[in-house]
Tab-separated table of C-alpha atoms in Angstrom:
chain	number	residue	atom	x	y	z
A	1	GLN	CA	-27.984	95.701	288.602
A	2	VAL	CA	-26.317	92.678	287.031
A	3	GLN	CA	-27.420	92.298	283.432
A	4	LEU	CA	-26.478	91.559	279.844
A	5	VAL	CA	-27.999	93.639	277.053
A	6	GLU	CA	-28.074	92.462	273.439
A	7	SER	CA	-28.549	94.732	270.444
A	8	GLY	CA	-28.105	94.711	266.690
A	9	GLY	CA	-30.818	92.360	265.519
A	10	GLY	CA	-33.137	93.111	262.634
A	11	LEU	CA	-34.749	92.006	259.407
A	12	VAL	CA	-32.334	91.310	256.551
A	13	GLN	CA	-32.214	89.470	253.246
A	14	ALA	CA	-30.427	86.177	252.701
A	15	GLY	CA	-26.745	86.837	252.085
A	16	ASP	CA	-26.680	90.010	254.175
A	17	ALA	CA	-24.661	90.599	257.335
A	18	LEU	CA	-25.443	91.748	260.866
A	19	ARG	CA	-23.359	92.402	263.956
A	20	LEU	CA	-24.843	91.674	267.334
A	21	SER	CA	-23.507	93.230	270.521
A	22	CYS	CA	-23.779	92.107	274.121
A	23	GLU	CA	-22.934	94.758	276.678
A	24	ALA	CA	-22.514	94.284	280.397
A	25	SER	CA	-21.173	95.896	283.505
A	26	LYS	CA	-17.520	95.215	284.246
A	27	ARG	CA	-18.141	92.834	287.134
A	28	THR	CA	-20.627	90.922	285.007
A	29	PHE	CA	-18.285	90.599	282.065
A	30	ASN	CA	-14.847	89.780	283.440
A	31	PRO	CA	-13.366	87.209	283.765
A	32	TYR	CA	-16.103	85.024	282.405
A	33	VAL	CA	-16.589	82.713	279.482
A	34	LEU	CA	-19.363	84.121	277.315
A	35	GLY	CA	-21.551	82.583	274.674
A	36	TRP	CA	-24.177	83.256	272.027
A	37	PHE	CA	-27.207	81.006	271.733
A	38	ARG	CA	-30.300	81.198	269.570
A	39	GLN	CA	-33.827	79.993	269.895
A	40	ALA	CA	-36.330	79.587	267.079
A	41	PRO	CA	-40.066	79.325	267.788
A	42	GLY	CA	-40.955	75.939	269.232
A	43	LYS	CA	-37.328	74.884	269.623
A	44	GLY	CA	-34.796	74.800	272.407
A	45	ARG	CA	-31.954	77.213	273.011
A	46	MET	CA	-29.082	76.184	270.747
A	47	PHE	CA	-25.392	77.024	270.999
A	48	VAL	CA	-24.023	79.347	268.309
A	49	ALA	CA	-20.597	80.548	269.437
A	50	GLY	CA	-18.532	81.088	272.545
A	51	ILE	CA	-15.389	82.849	273.657
A	52	SER	CA	-13.006	82.443	276.561
A	53	ALA	CA	-12.474	85.091	279.233
A	54	ARG	CA	-9.364	86.497	277.568
A	55	GLY	CA	-10.703	86.052	274.059
A	56	ASP	CA	-7.979	83.625	273.029
A	57	ARG	CA	-10.277	80.652	272.457
A	58	THR	CA	-13.464	80.444	270.440
A	59	GLN	CA	-15.864	77.694	269.475
A	60	TYR	CA	-18.659	77.568	266.928
A	61	ALA	CA	-21.621	75.428	266.047
A	62	ASP	CA	-21.101	73.548	262.801
A	63	SER	CA	-24.010	75.394	261.206
A	64	VAL	CA	-22.343	78.807	261.552
A	65	ARG	CA	-18.629	78.026	261.372
A	66	GLY	CA	-17.013	80.056	258.603
A	67	ARG	CA	-19.879	82.577	258.505
A	68	PHE	CA	-20.033	83.886	262.087
A	69	THR	CA	-17.244	85.357	264.198
A	70	VAL	CA	-17.398	85.914	267.941
A	71	SER	CA	-15.154	88.467	269.614
A	72	ARG	CA	-14.971	90.516	272.781
A	73	ASP	CA	-13.546	93.810	273.942
A	74	ASN	CA	-12.890	93.524	277.654
A	75	ASP	CA	-12.094	97.225	277.933
A	76	LYS	CA	-15.594	98.019	276.682
A	77	ASN	CA	-17.259	95.077	278.449
A	78	THR	CA	-18.823	94.066	275.154
A	79	MET	CA	-19.021	90.841	273.173
A	80	TYR	CA	-19.833	90.774	269.482
A	81	LEU	CA	-21.182	88.304	266.962
A	82	GLN	CA	-20.429	89.181	263.356
A	83	MET	CA	-22.826	87.242	261.158
A	84	ASN	CA	-22.085	87.090	257.436
A	85	ASN	CA	-23.889	85.368	254.579
A	86	LEU	CA	-27.031	85.007	256.648
A	87	LYS	CA	-29.501	82.298	255.741
A	88	PRO	CA	-33.242	81.956	256.452
A	89	GLU	CA	-32.436	79.127	258.869
A	90	ASP	CA	-30.498	81.632	261.002
A	91	THR	CA	-33.803	83.268	261.907
A	92	ALA	CA	-34.174	83.165	265.697
A	93	THR	CA	-33.959	85.158	268.875
A	94	TYR	CA	-30.293	85.473	269.793
A	95	TYR	CA	-29.205	85.490	273.424
A	96	CYS	CA	-25.878	86.199	275.029
A	97	GLY	CA	-25.013	84.420	278.228
A	98	ARG	CA	-22.380	84.249	280.928
A	99	ALA	CA	-21.045	80.836	281.821
A	100	SER	CA	-20.423	79.747	285.397
A	101	GLY	CA	-17.123	77.905	285.368
A	102	ALA	CA	-13.669	78.073	283.862
A	103	ASP	CA	-13.325	74.830	281.904
A	104	PHE	CA	-13.955	76.302	278.473
A	105	SER	CA	-14.340	73.124	276.469
A	106	ARG	CA	-16.624	71.501	278.997
A	107	ILE	CA	-19.045	74.350	279.603
A	108	ILE	CA	-19.174	76.430	276.448
A	109	ASP	CA	-21.924	74.809	274.407
A	110	THR	CA	-24.482	73.792	277.062
A	111	PRO	CA	-27.055	76.383	278.197
A	112	GLU	CA	-27.371	74.726	281.625
A	113	ASN	CA	-23.823	75.927	282.340
A	114	TYR	CA	-24.849	79.572	282.011
A	115	ASP	CA	-26.060	81.578	284.998
A	116	LEU	CA	-26.947	84.904	283.417
A	117	TRP	CA	-28.755	85.755	280.173
A	118	GLY	CA	-29.723	88.829	278.246
A	119	GLN	CA	-33.251	89.549	277.051
A	120	GLY	CA	-32.541	88.506	273.470
A	121	THR	CA	-32.525	90.245	270.102
A	122	GLN	CA	-34.532	89.070	267.106
A	123	VAL	CA	-32.818	88.207	263.834
A	124	THR	CA	-35.039	87.530	260.841
A	125	VAL	CA	-33.562	86.516	257.504
A	126	ALA	CA	-35.877	86.677	254.510
A	127	SER	CA	-35.288	84.432	251.518
């Protein structure tokens, strides 16, 4: 079964850190561009970070740049999102997705370019 599975969410205090994981089967994971998005209640799905198939290119939303780091381990078929210095405005459900396409810069930050999503993991940051 083709699927992405997120884990690592939770309830933390402002300033804390969390690491999210997104695990997939090998044929789901390689050689695809992958991304993290988040969705707060009543809002659309917003781009957070993305990484190229080989892991040599990354891109971040302005709101998380310098605090979040996206990485991937293709041997383990897992993508990570290290989130440091969390803020209450980071509270959302976080989704990992697989992009359909190879043009990294063009596709990475638009959810309509993604053809597979995980079920999401909740991150709540208390002030």
